[in-house]
Amino acid sequence: MWIWTAVFLLGLSAGERTDKEKTSKRMEITAGDFNEKLQSGKILFIYFEHQVSPPVSLFLVEMEKSAEVLQDYGVLVRKVNCRTELVPTYCTDERLQRTAFLFRGGKEFLSFDLDTVFDVNSMVAEVLFAILREEVKYVHTDADLLAMERTARGKKDMVLCYVQSLGTQEHRSIMETAYVYGSKHQFILITGGPVLKQLGANESSLSSRVWFLHCRIPGGFSTPTASERCPVTRMRRALSTLNLHSFLQLMEAPLVLEVDVDPSSVPPPQFPYQLTPQVFLFSRPATEHLDRDAAGALAWRLRGVALLLLVHRQSPAVKTPEEFNVAYRRPEKSSEVKYLTLHSLDEVSEIFLDQDKEEEEEEEEEEEEDESQFGKLNDEVAASVFENTGNLMDLDSITQLTSENFHSEVAQSSLTVVLFYLKWDAVSMAFLSSFIEVAEKLEESKVDDVLMSVVDCGEWTDLCAAQPSALVPFQPITEFPRVVLLRPQESPQYYESMLGSEALHRFIILSRTAAPVRLSTQEEVTSFLQEVPHGSQAGDRPDRVLGLFRSPTDASAFVEAAMSLRGEVLSGLLMDGPAEKWYRPKFYIFNAAL
């Protein structure tokens, strides 16, 4: 038995300028442009290129990627070619070859050694850290922290963030969150030392962590201690943009909520607390003062883990039997209320803190898997997306998915393209505009088998976190914006290409075709090689790969490769007798093509 295989690679594109080349062209400015932008008072992140070397080339690639991200924070990223332009000092002093500069208010604000701004994460983190000097303070000692707590007492809560080193993904998440919440909370950054010890954390076992310091102190309930230190709540989830956003929202919840109805009549928690457990304690008129103190003490223990409600038994609406003194609901699992008889607050807190610790460990493991499984999304978004950031976007052309309608909507379409985004994330909102543009193009070209949809992860956190109760086919969404393609009975497909409308449109059009297309006749092969997919842009000639195989066993590796390239190229498969008939008369052409 002989085995033969053949693969045709067709339709290679050439001569077009890539998006990166266009970005590079936009980044480069003249000495005159530099002086003009400097006088305008805009924030500029600039590198003065003296000569090209491998390290500098790598830096410039990452700098181009950061340009669109930082633009959303009001920072212009530019490059001056000192070989053709002359900017005094910056282009004449060779000692500055490994330095990038931040200008603000018409003058040099800060300089960065290239070793500290080596990729997109470090550039975004370090530049925002420099801009947000008042919103984010760096402390070295516990005495520094104590002084800040005293100043913040009664005025402002604080968010204390620990990262092992600056310039990491975690550091970037903190800075981007501080950009949004910095006017509301005082952010503090540490990288270890005595402050970490004061918080009882082991530096060697942590990569990152966040604590919320309640310095404003909610009224009506006493603090857990009489210390001059602000009460502290630790974020128990792994540090990511979404988790930090959800944690800060949870810190705004009332410490204790008092109700006069039965726990079963209390609705499940609403946005943004919809995944947070509810704990009910019962109060009697004779012991109301003690009951309120107990509720406050337990609420501080469960801060960030559960919402505490105090139920007044004297109300006729309360039907819970006297034998029960505690009730709880876990909305992420069920809306059912469970009743217990416990003998101490410790027993109540153990129920939630022990399980929360297990979930925290599982999430940290999942975070590590995510980092290895998913590549980083390209941060390049079309430069003209936000000509007017105040304009509201028209969402009529896309479907907004929620926890309630997700499964029903996805089940009705052969291909669902989902954009997971955060409303307060500038890059998410920029790409949302491009996503809507793609949806409108598909509608105009009468492509009706694709459902373009979005999920606001700031609101539907259970869906984006892929909670077990959600029963979704994808992994937890930890990077934003994120595009996922879903098909019935198939594994999800993650879009990893450029965050621009043209690239996404092309990917979706090519993804509509099976990978590979099963061919059986000469006519089908000719059609596969010549026809342009419906909905394609004018002049777009996608690459095609045709596999010729003796048997399905021989074709298994090709099928796997075709599935991984779905959306990038069109793939076809011809097997058995038809493959041999089509191949033999063209053998000399095939050899020439190879």
Coordinates of C-alpha atoms in Angstrom, one line a residue:
M1 CA 0.0 0.0 0.0
W2 CA 1.3 3.4 -0.9
I3 CA 0.6 6.6 1.0
W4 CA 0.9 10.0 -0.5
T5 CA -0.1 13.5 0.6
A6 CA -0.1 16.8 -1.1
V7 CA -0.8 20.3 0.0
F8 CA -1.4 23.4 -2.1
L9 CA -0.8 26.8 -0.6
L10 CA -2.6 29.4 -2.8
G11 CA -3.4 33.0 -3.0
L12 CA -0.5 34.5 -1.1
S13 CA -1.0 38.2 -0.5
A14 CA 1.8 40.6 -1.1
G15 CA 2.6 44.3 -1.3
E16 CA 0.2 45.6 1.3
R17 CA 1.3 47.7 4.2
T18 CA 0.6 46.1 7.6
D19 CA -1.2 47.8 10.4
K20 CA 2.0 47.9 12.3
E21 CA 3.8 49.8 9.6
K22 CA 1.0 52.3 9.6
T23 CA 1.2 52.6 13.4
S24 CA 5.0 53.1 13.1
K25 CA 4.4 55.9 10.6
R26 CA 2.0 57.6 12.9
M27 CA 4.4 57.4 15.8
E28 CA 7.3 59.1 14.1
I29 CA 7.4 62.9 14.3
T30 CA 9.8 65.7 13.3
A31 CA 11.6 68.1 15.6
G32 CA 9.1 70.7 14.6
D33 CA 6.2 68.4 15.5
F34 CA 7.9 67.7 18.9
N35 CA 8.2 71.3 19.8
E36 CA 4.6 72.0 18.7
K37 CA 3.2 69.2 20.9
L38 CA 5.5 70.2 23.7
Q39 CA 4.1 73.7 23.7
S40 CA 0.5 72.4 23.7
G41 CA 1.1 71.0 27.2
K42 CA 0.0 67.5 26.2
I43 CA 1.4 64.4 27.9
L44 CA 4.0 62.9 25.7
F45 CA 5.8 59.5 26.0
I46 CA 8.8 59.9 23.6
Y47 CA 11.8 57.9 22.5
F48 CA 14.6 59.7 20.6
E49 CA 16.1 57.1 18.4
H50 CA 19.9 57.5 17.8
Q51 CA 20.8 54.2 16.2
V52 CA 19.0 50.8 15.7
S53 CA 20.1 47.8 17.7
P54 CA 18.3 44.6 18.5
P55 CA 17.3 45.7 22.0
V56 CA 16.1 49.1 20.7
S57 CA 14.2 47.3 17.9
L58 CA 12.4 45.1 20.4
F59 CA 11.6 48.2 22.5
L60 CA 10.1 50.0 19.5
V61 CA 7.8 47.1 18.7
E62 CA 6.4 47.1 22.2
M63 CA 6.2 50.9 22.2
E64 CA 4.0 50.8 19.1
K65 CA 1.7 48.3 20.8
S66 CA 1.4 50.6 23.8
A67 CA 0.5 53.7 21.7
E68 CA -3.2 53.0 21.3
V69 CA -3.6 51.9 24.9
L70 CA -1.9 55.0 26.4
Q71 CA -3.8 57.3 23.9
D72 CA -7.0 56.3 25.7
Y73 CA -5.5 57.7 28.9
G74 CA -4.5 61.0 27.2
V75 CA -0.9 60.1 26.5
L76 CA 0.6 60.6 23.0
V77 CA 3.3 58.0 22.2
R78 CA 5.8 59.2 19.7
K79 CA 9.3 58.6 18.3
V80 CA 11.9 61.1 16.9
N81 CA 14.5 59.8 14.5
C82 CA 17.6 61.6 15.5
R83 CA 19.4 60.5 12.3
T84 CA 17.2 62.8 10.3
E85 CA 15.9 65.2 12.9
L86 CA 17.8 67.2 15.5
V87 CA 16.3 67.9 19.0
P88 CA 19.0 69.6 21.2
T89 CA 20.3 67.5 24.1
Y90 CA 18.0 64.6 23.4
C91 CA 19.4 63.9 20.0
T92 CA 23.0 65.0 20.7
D93 CA 23.7 63.2 24.0
E94 CA 24.5 59.6 23.2
R95 CA 24.1 58.7 26.9
L96 CA 20.4 59.0 26.4
Q97 CA 20.1 56.2 23.8
R98 CA 18.7 53.8 26.4
T99 CA 16.2 56.3 27.8
A100 CA 12.6 57.1 27.1
F101 CA 11.0 60.4 28.3
L102 CA 7.7 61.5 29.6
F103 CA 6.8 65.2 29.0
R104 CA 4.0 67.0 30.9
G105 CA 3.0 70.7 30.9
G106 CA 5.6 71.6 28.3
K107 CA 8.6 70.2 30.1
E108 CA 10.4 66.9 30.9
F109 CA 8.5 65.2 33.7
L110 CA 10.3 61.9 34.1
S111 CA 12.7 59.6 32.3
F112 CA 12.7 55.8 32.1
D113 CA 15.6 53.4 31.4
L114 CA 14.6 51.0 28.7
D115 CA 15.1 48.1 31.1
T116 CA 12.1 49.4 33.1
V117 CA 9.7 49.8 30.1
F118 CA 10.4 46.6 28.2
D119 CA 6.9 45.6 27.1
V120 CA 3.3 46.9 26.8
N121 CA 2.4 46.0 30.4
S122 CA 5.4 47.8 31.9
M123 CA 5.0 50.9 29.6
V124 CA 1.3 51.3 30.5
A125 CA 2.0 50.6 34.2
E126 CA 5.0 52.9 34.6
V127 CA 3.5 55.8 32.6
L128 CA 0.2 55.7 34.5
F129 CA 2.1 55.4 37.8
A130 CA 4.0 58.6 36.9
I131 CA 0.8 60.4 35.9
L132 CA -1.2 59.3 39.0
R133 CA 1.4 60.4 41.6
E134 CA -1.3 61.9 43.8
E135 CA -3.8 59.1 43.3
V136 CA -1.2 56.3 43.9
K137 CA 1.3 56.6 46.6
Y138 CA 4.3 54.4 47.1
V139 CA 5.1 53.6 50.8
H140 CA 8.2 51.9 52.3
T141 CA 7.5 51.6 56.0
D142 CA 4.6 50.9 58.3
A143 CA 5.1 54.4 59.8
D144 CA 4.4 55.9 56.4
L145 CA 1.2 53.8 56.1
L146 CA 0.1 54.8 59.6
A147 CA 0.5 58.5 58.8
M148 CA -1.6 58.1 55.7
E149 CA -4.3 56.2 57.6
R150 CA -4.5 59.1 60.2
T151 CA -4.8 61.6 57.4
A152 CA -7.5 59.6 55.6
R153 CA -9.6 59.0 58.7
G154 CA -13.2 60.0 58.2
K155 CA -12.4 61.2 54.6
K156 CA -11.3 58.5 52.2
D157 CA -10.9 54.8 52.1
M158 CA -7.6 53.4 50.8
V159 CA -6.7 50.5 48.5
L160 CA -3.4 48.9 49.4
C161 CA -1.8 46.9 46.6
Y162 CA 1.2 44.6 46.7
V163 CA 3.1 43.4 43.7
Q164 CA 6.4 41.6 43.6
S165 CA 7.8 43.9 41.0
L166 CA 6.8 46.9 39.0
G167 CA 5.9 46.7 35.3
T168 CA 4.0 43.5 35.5
Q169 CA 0.5 42.6 34.3
E170 CA -0.7 43.0 38.0
H171 CA 0.9 46.4 38.2
R172 CA -0.8 47.5 35.0
S173 CA -4.2 46.2 36.3
I174 CA -3.8 48.3 39.5
M175 CA -2.8 51.5 37.6
E176 CA -5.7 51.2 35.1
T177 CA -8.1 50.7 38.0
A178 CA -6.6 53.6 39.9
Y179 CA -7.2 55.8 36.8
V180 CA -10.9 55.1 37.2
Y181 CA -11.2 55.0 41.0
G182 CA -8.4 57.3 42.0
S183 CA -10.7 60.3 42.8
K184 CA -12.8 58.1 45.1
H185 CA -10.1 56.0 46.9
Q186 CA -6.5 56.6 47.9
F187 CA -4.4 53.9 46.2
I188 CA -1.2 52.7 47.9
L189 CA 1.5 50.6 46.2
I190 CA 4.1 48.4 48.0
T191 CA 6.6 45.8 46.7
G192 CA 7.2 44.1 50.1
G193 CA 9.0 45.0 53.3
P194 CA 7.6 45.9 56.8
V195 CA 4.2 47.0 55.5
L196 CA 3.6 43.5 54.3
K197 CA 4.7 42.0 57.6
Q198 CA 2.3 44.4 59.5
L199 CA -0.6 43.0 57.4
G200 CA 0.5 39.4 58.4
A201 CA 1.3 38.3 54.9
N202 CA 4.3 36.1 53.9
E203 CA 6.2 37.9 51.1
S204 CA 7.8 34.6 49.9
S205 CA 4.4 33.0 49.2
L206 CA 2.7 35.9 47.4
S207 CA 2.9 37.2 43.9
S208 CA 0.3 40.0 44.4
R209 CA -2.4 41.0 46.8
V210 CA -4.9 43.8 47.6
W211 CA -6.3 45.1 50.8
F212 CA -9.1 47.6 51.4
L213 CA -8.6 50.0 54.3
H214 CA -11.9 51.3 55.7
C215 CA -10.8 54.7 56.8
R216 CA -14.1 56.5 56.3
I217 CA -15.9 54.0 58.6
P218 CA -19.5 53.2 57.9
G219 CA -22.0 54.7 60.4
G220 CA -24.3 52.8 62.7
F221 CA -22.1 49.8 63.5
S222 CA -18.9 49.8 65.6
T223 CA -15.5 48.9 64.1
P224 CA -14.0 45.5 64.9
T225 CA -11.3 47.0 67.1
A226 CA -10.7 50.3 68.9
S227 CA -7.3 50.6 67.2
E228 CA -6.1 53.8 65.5
R229 CA -5.6 51.6 62.4
C230 CA -8.2 51.5 59.7
P231 CA -10.1 48.2 59.5
V232 CA -8.8 46.0 56.7
T233 CA -10.5 43.7 54.2
R234 CA -8.4 41.4 52.0
M235 CA -9.3 40.7 48.4
R236 CA -9.5 37.0 48.3
R237 CA -9.6 36.6 44.6
A238 CA -6.5 36.6 42.3
L239 CA -5.5 40.0 41.2
S240 CA -7.0 40.8 37.8
T241 CA -8.7 43.9 36.4
L242 CA -12.2 42.3 36.6
N243 CA -11.7 40.9 40.1
L244 CA -10.3 44.2 41.4
H245 CA -13.3 46.1 39.9
S246 CA -15.8 43.7 41.5
F247 CA -14.0 43.8 44.8
L248 CA -14.1 47.6 45.0
Q249 CA -17.8 47.6 44.2
L250 CA -18.4 45.0 47.0
M251 CA -16.6 47.3 49.4
E252 CA -19.4 49.9 48.8
A253 CA -22.1 47.6 50.1
P254 CA -23.8 48.4 53.4
L255 CA -22.1 46.7 56.4
V256 CA -25.4 45.4 57.7
L257 CA -28.8 45.6 56.2
E258 CA -31.9 45.4 58.5
V259 CA -35.1 43.8 57.2
D260 CA -38.6 43.1 58.5
V261 CA -39.5 40.2 56.2
D262 CA -38.6 36.5 56.1
P263 CA -35.3 35.6 54.5
S264 CA -37.2 33.7 51.8
S265 CA -39.0 36.9 50.8
V266 CA -35.7 38.9 50.5
P267 CA -34.7 39.0 46.8
P268 CA -31.3 37.7 45.8
P269 CA -28.7 40.4 45.7
Q270 CA -28.8 42.7 42.7
F271 CA -26.0 44.1 40.6
P272 CA -23.2 44.6 41.3
Y273 CA -23.5 42.0 44.2
Q274 CA -25.4 39.3 42.3
L275 CA -22.8 36.6 43.0
T276 CA -22.3 37.4 46.7
P277 CA -23.8 35.1 49.4
Q278 CA -26.3 36.5 51.8
V279 CA -26.2 35.7 55.6
F280 CA -29.3 36.3 57.8
L281 CA -29.1 36.7 61.6
F282 CA -32.3 37.1 63.6
S283 CA -33.0 39.8 66.2
R284 CA -35.5 40.0 69.1
P285 CA -36.7 43.2 70.7
A286 CA -35.3 42.2 74.1
T287 CA -31.8 41.7 72.8
E288 CA -31.8 44.1 69.8
H289 CA -28.8 46.0 71.0
L290 CA -26.7 42.8 71.5
D291 CA -28.0 41.4 68.2
R292 CA -26.9 44.5 66.3
D293 CA -23.4 44.3 67.9
A294 CA -23.2 40.6 66.9
A295 CA -24.3 41.3 63.4
G296 CA -21.7 44.1 63.0
A297 CA -19.0 41.9 64.4
L298 CA -19.8 39.1 62.0
A299 CA -20.2 41.5 59.1
W300 CA -16.6 42.7 59.6
R301 CA -15.4 39.1 59.5
L302 CA -17.3 38.3 56.3
R303 CA -16.5 41.7 54.6
G304 CA -15.8 41.0 51.0
V305 CA -17.2 37.4 51.3
A306 CA -20.9 37.8 52.1
L307 CA -23.6 40.4 52.7
L308 CA -25.1 40.3 56.2
L309 CA -28.8 41.0 56.9
L310 CA -30.4 41.4 60.3
V311 CA -34.0 40.1 60.4
H312 CA -36.3 41.5 63.1
R313 CA -38.4 38.6 64.4
Q314 CA -41.2 40.9 65.8
S315 CA -42.4 41.5 62.3
P316 CA -45.5 39.5 61.4
A317 CA -43.9 38.8 58.0
V318 CA -41.1 36.7 59.5
K319 CA -42.2 33.1 59.5
T320 CA -38.9 31.3 60.2
P321 CA -39.3 28.8 63.1
E322 CA -37.7 29.9 66.4
E323 CA -35.3 26.9 66.4
F324 CA -33.3 28.5 63.6
N325 CA -31.0 31.4 64.3
V326 CA -29.1 31.6 61.0
A327 CA -30.0 31.4 57.3
Y328 CA -28.0 31.9 54.2
R329 CA -28.3 32.0 50.4
R330 CA -25.6 31.3 47.8
P331 CA -26.9 33.0 44.6
E332 CA -24.1 31.6 42.5
K333 CA -25.5 28.2 43.1
S334 CA -29.2 28.6 43.9
S335 CA -31.8 31.1 45.1
E336 CA -32.9 28.7 47.8
V337 CA -32.5 29.9 51.4
K338 CA -31.0 27.4 53.9
Y339 CA -31.7 27.5 57.7
L340 CA -29.3 26.5 60.5
T341 CA -29.0 26.3 64.2
L342 CA -25.6 27.4 65.3
H343 CA -24.0 28.3 68.7
S344 CA -21.4 30.9 67.9
L345 CA -20.4 33.5 65.3
D346 CA -17.3 31.4 64.6
E347 CA -19.4 28.6 63.3
V348 CA -21.1 31.0 60.9
S349 CA -17.9 32.6 59.6
E350 CA -16.3 29.2 59.1
I351 CA -19.0 28.1 56.7
F352 CA -18.1 30.9 54.3
L353 CA -14.4 31.6 55.0
D354 CA -13.3 27.9 54.6
Q355 CA -15.2 27.5 51.3
D356 CA -14.0 30.9 50.1
K357 CA -10.4 29.8 50.8
E358 CA -10.9 26.7 48.7
E359 CA -12.3 28.8 45.8
E360 CA -9.5 31.3 46.1
E361 CA -6.9 28.5 45.7
E362 CA -8.8 27.1 42.8
E363 CA -9.0 30.5 41.1
E364 CA -5.2 31.1 41.5
E365 CA -4.6 27.7 39.8
E366 CA -6.9 28.7 37.0
E367 CA -5.2 32.0 36.6
E368 CA -1.9 30.2 36.1
E369 CA -3.4 28.0 33.5
D370 CA -5.0 30.9 31.7
E371 CA -1.6 32.7 31.5
S372 CA -0.1 29.7 29.7
Q373 CA -3.1 28.8 27.6
F374 CA -4.0 32.2 26.2
G375 CA -1.7 34.5 24.3
K376 CA -2.0 38.2 25.0
L377 CA -4.4 40.1 22.9
N378 CA -2.9 42.7 20.6
D379 CA -3.6 46.2 22.0
E380 CA -3.7 48.0 18.6
V381 CA -7.1 49.6 18.1
A382 CA -7.9 51.9 15.2
A383 CA -6.6 55.4 16.0
S384 CA -9.8 57.3 15.0
V385 CA -12.2 55.2 17.1
F386 CA -13.0 58.0 19.5
E387 CA -13.3 61.2 17.7
N388 CA -15.8 62.3 20.3
T389 CA -15.7 60.2 23.5
G390 CA -18.9 61.7 24.7
N391 CA -21.0 60.1 21.9
L392 CA -23.2 57.2 23.0
M393 CA -22.8 54.1 20.8
D394 CA -25.7 52.7 18.8
L395 CA -26.0 49.0 19.9
D396 CA -28.9 48.2 17.7
S397 CA -26.8 46.0 15.3
I398 CA -25.5 43.8 18.1
T399 CA -27.2 41.5 20.8
Q400 CA -26.5 42.2 24.4
L401 CA -26.1 38.9 26.2
T402 CA -26.9 38.4 29.9
S403 CA -26.9 35.5 32.3
E404 CA -30.6 35.1 31.5
N405 CA -30.5 35.1 27.7
F406 CA -27.0 33.7 26.9
H407 CA -27.9 30.1 26.2
S408 CA -31.1 30.8 24.3
E409 CA -29.5 33.4 22.0
V410 CA -26.4 31.3 21.3
A411 CA -28.4 28.2 20.6
Q412 CA -30.2 30.0 17.7
S413 CA -27.1 30.8 15.7
S414 CA -24.6 28.6 13.8
L415 CA -21.9 31.1 14.7
T416 CA -22.0 33.5 17.7
V417 CA -19.2 36.1 18.0
V418 CA -19.0 37.5 21.6
L419 CA -17.1 40.5 22.7
F420 CA -16.5 40.5 26.5
Y421 CA -15.7 44.1 27.6
L422 CA -15.8 46.5 30.6
K423 CA -17.6 49.8 30.3
W424 CA -15.0 51.6 32.3
D425 CA -12.0 50.2 30.4
A426 CA -10.9 52.7 27.7
V427 CA -9.5 50.0 25.4
S428 CA -12.7 47.9 25.7
M429 CA -14.8 50.9 24.7
A430 CA -12.5 51.7 21.8
F431 CA -12.8 48.2 20.4
L432 CA -16.5 48.1 21.0
S433 CA -16.8 50.8 18.4
S434 CA -14.9 48.7 15.9
F435 CA -17.0 45.7 16.8
I436 CA -20.2 47.6 16.1
E437 CA -18.7 48.7 12.7
V438 CA -18.1 45.0 11.8
A439 CA -21.6 44.1 12.8
E440 CA -23.0 46.8 10.5
K441 CA -20.8 45.6 7.6
L442 CA -22.1 42.1 8.0
E443 CA -25.7 43.3 8.0
E444 CA -25.1 45.5 4.9
S445 CA -23.6 42.5 3.0
K446 CA -26.6 40.3 4.1
V447 CA -24.5 37.9 6.2
D448 CA -27.3 36.5 8.3
D449 CA -25.8 33.4 9.9
V450 CA -23.6 35.3 12.4
L451 CA -24.8 36.6 15.7
M452 CA -22.7 39.6 16.8
S453 CA -23.1 40.0 20.6
V454 CA -21.5 41.6 23.6
V455 CA -21.3 40.9 27.3
D456 CA -20.7 43.7 29.8
C457 CA -18.4 42.0 32.3
G458 CA -18.8 44.8 34.9
E459 CA -22.5 43.8 35.2
W460 CA -22.6 40.1 34.3
T461 CA -19.6 39.0 36.3
D462 CA -20.9 35.4 36.8
L463 CA -21.0 34.9 33.0
C464 CA -17.5 36.3 32.4
A465 CA -16.1 34.4 35.3
A466 CA -17.5 31.2 33.9
Q467 CA -19.1 30.3 37.2
P468 CA -20.2 26.6 37.4
S469 CA -23.8 27.7 37.6
A470 CA -23.5 29.6 34.3
L471 CA -22.7 26.3 32.4
V472 CA -20.8 28.2 29.7
P473 CA -18.5 26.6 27.1
F474 CA -15.5 29.0 27.6
Q475 CA -12.8 29.5 30.2
P476 CA -13.0 32.5 32.6
I477 CA -12.4 35.8 30.9
T478 CA -9.5 37.5 32.5
E479 CA -8.3 40.0 29.8
F480 CA -10.3 42.7 28.2
P481 CA -11.4 43.2 25.5
R482 CA -11.8 39.5 24.6
V483 CA -13.5 38.0 21.5
V484 CA -14.8 34.4 21.5
L485 CA -16.4 32.5 18.6
L486 CA -19.0 29.9 19.7
R487 CA -20.6 27.2 17.6
P488 CA -23.1 24.5 18.7
Q489 CA -21.4 21.3 20.0
E490 CA -17.9 22.7 19.3
S491 CA -15.1 24.0 21.4
P492 CA -14.8 27.8 21.6
Q493 CA -12.5 29.7 19.3
Y494 CA -10.5 32.6 20.7
Y495 CA -9.7 35.6 18.4
E496 CA -6.0 36.5 18.9
S497 CA -5.4 38.9 16.0
M498 CA -5.4 42.7 15.7
L499 CA -8.1 44.6 17.5
G500 CA -9.2 46.5 14.4
S501 CA -12.4 46.3 12.3
E502 CA -10.8 45.1 9.1
A503 CA -8.9 42.3 10.7
L504 CA -11.9 41.1 12.8
H505 CA -14.3 41.3 9.8
R506 CA -12.0 39.2 7.6
F507 CA -11.5 36.7 10.4
I508 CA -15.3 36.3 10.9
I509 CA -16.0 35.9 7.2
L510 CA -13.3 33.1 6.9
S511 CA -14.5 31.5 10.1
R512 CA -18.0 30.9 8.6
T513 CA -16.5 28.3 6.3
A514 CA -15.9 24.8 7.7
A515 CA -12.3 23.9 8.4
P516 CA -11.5 22.0 6.3
V517 CA -14.2 22.0 3.6
R518 CA -14.9 18.4 2.6
L519 CA -14.6 18.1 -1.2
S520 CA -15.6 15.2 -3.5
T521 CA -15.7 16.3 -7.1
Q522 CA -13.6 18.3 -9.6
E523 CA -16.3 21.0 -9.7
E524 CA -16.2 21.4 -5.9
V525 CA -12.4 21.7 -6.0
T526 CA -12.6 24.4 -8.7
S527 CA -15.2 26.3 -6.8
F528 CA -13.2 26.1 -3.6
L529 CA -10.1 27.5 -5.3
Q530 CA -11.8 30.3 -7.2
E531 CA -14.9 31.6 -5.3
V532 CA -14.6 34.5 -2.9
P533 CA -16.5 34.0 0.4
H534 CA -19.8 35.9 0.7
G535 CA -19.4 39.1 2.6
S536 CA -15.7 39.5 1.8
Q537 CA -14.2 43.0 1.3
A538 CA -13.6 44.1 -2.3
G539 CA -10.3 42.8 -3.6
D540 CA -9.7 40.5 -0.6
R541 CA -8.2 37.2 -1.8
P542 CA -7.8 34.8 1.2
D543 CA -5.1 32.3 1.3
R544 CA -6.2 28.7 0.6
V545 CA -4.8 25.4 1.6
L546 CA -5.9 22.2 -0.3
G547 CA -5.0 18.8 1.2
L548 CA -4.9 15.6 -0.9
F549 CA -4.8 12.4 1.2
R550 CA -5.1 8.7 0.6
S551 CA -7.3 8.0 3.7
P552 CA -8.9 9.7 6.7
T553 CA -6.1 8.4 8.9
D554 CA -3.5 10.1 6.8
A555 CA -5.5 13.4 6.9
S556 CA -5.9 13.6 10.7
A557 CA -2.9 15.9 11.3
F558 CA -4.1 18.1 8.4
V559 CA -7.6 18.4 9.8
E560 CA -6.2 19.4 13.2
A561 CA -4.0 22.1 11.6
A562 CA -6.9 23.4 9.5
M563 CA -9.1 23.8 12.6
S564 CA -6.3 25.8 14.3
L565 CA -6.0 28.1 11.3
R566 CA -9.8 28.6 10.9
G567 CA -10.4 32.3 10.3
E568 CA -6.9 32.9 9.0
V569 CA -7.0 30.8 5.8
L570 CA -9.5 28.6 3.9
S571 CA -8.8 24.9 3.9
G572 CA -10.1 22.1 1.7
L573 CA -9.8 18.4 1.9
L574 CA -10.0 15.8 -0.9
M575 CA -9.5 12.1 -0.2
D576 CA -9.4 8.7 -1.7
G577 CA -10.2 8.1 -5.4
P578 CA -11.3 11.7 -6.3
A579 CA -8.0 13.0 -4.8
E580 CA -5.9 10.6 -6.9
K581 CA -7.8 11.5 -10.1
W582 CA -7.4 15.2 -9.5
Y583 CA -3.8 14.9 -8.5
R584 CA -2.3 12.7 -11.2
P585 CA -2.9 14.8 -14.3
K586 CA -1.4 17.8 -12.5
F587 CA 1.6 16.1 -11.1
Y588 CA 4.1 18.3 -13.0
I589 CA 2.2 21.5 -11.9
F590 CA 2.3 20.2 -8.3
N591 CA 6.0 19.7 -8.5
A592 CA 6.4 23.2 -9.9
A593 CA 4.2 24.7 -7.1
L594 CA 6.4 23.1 -4.5

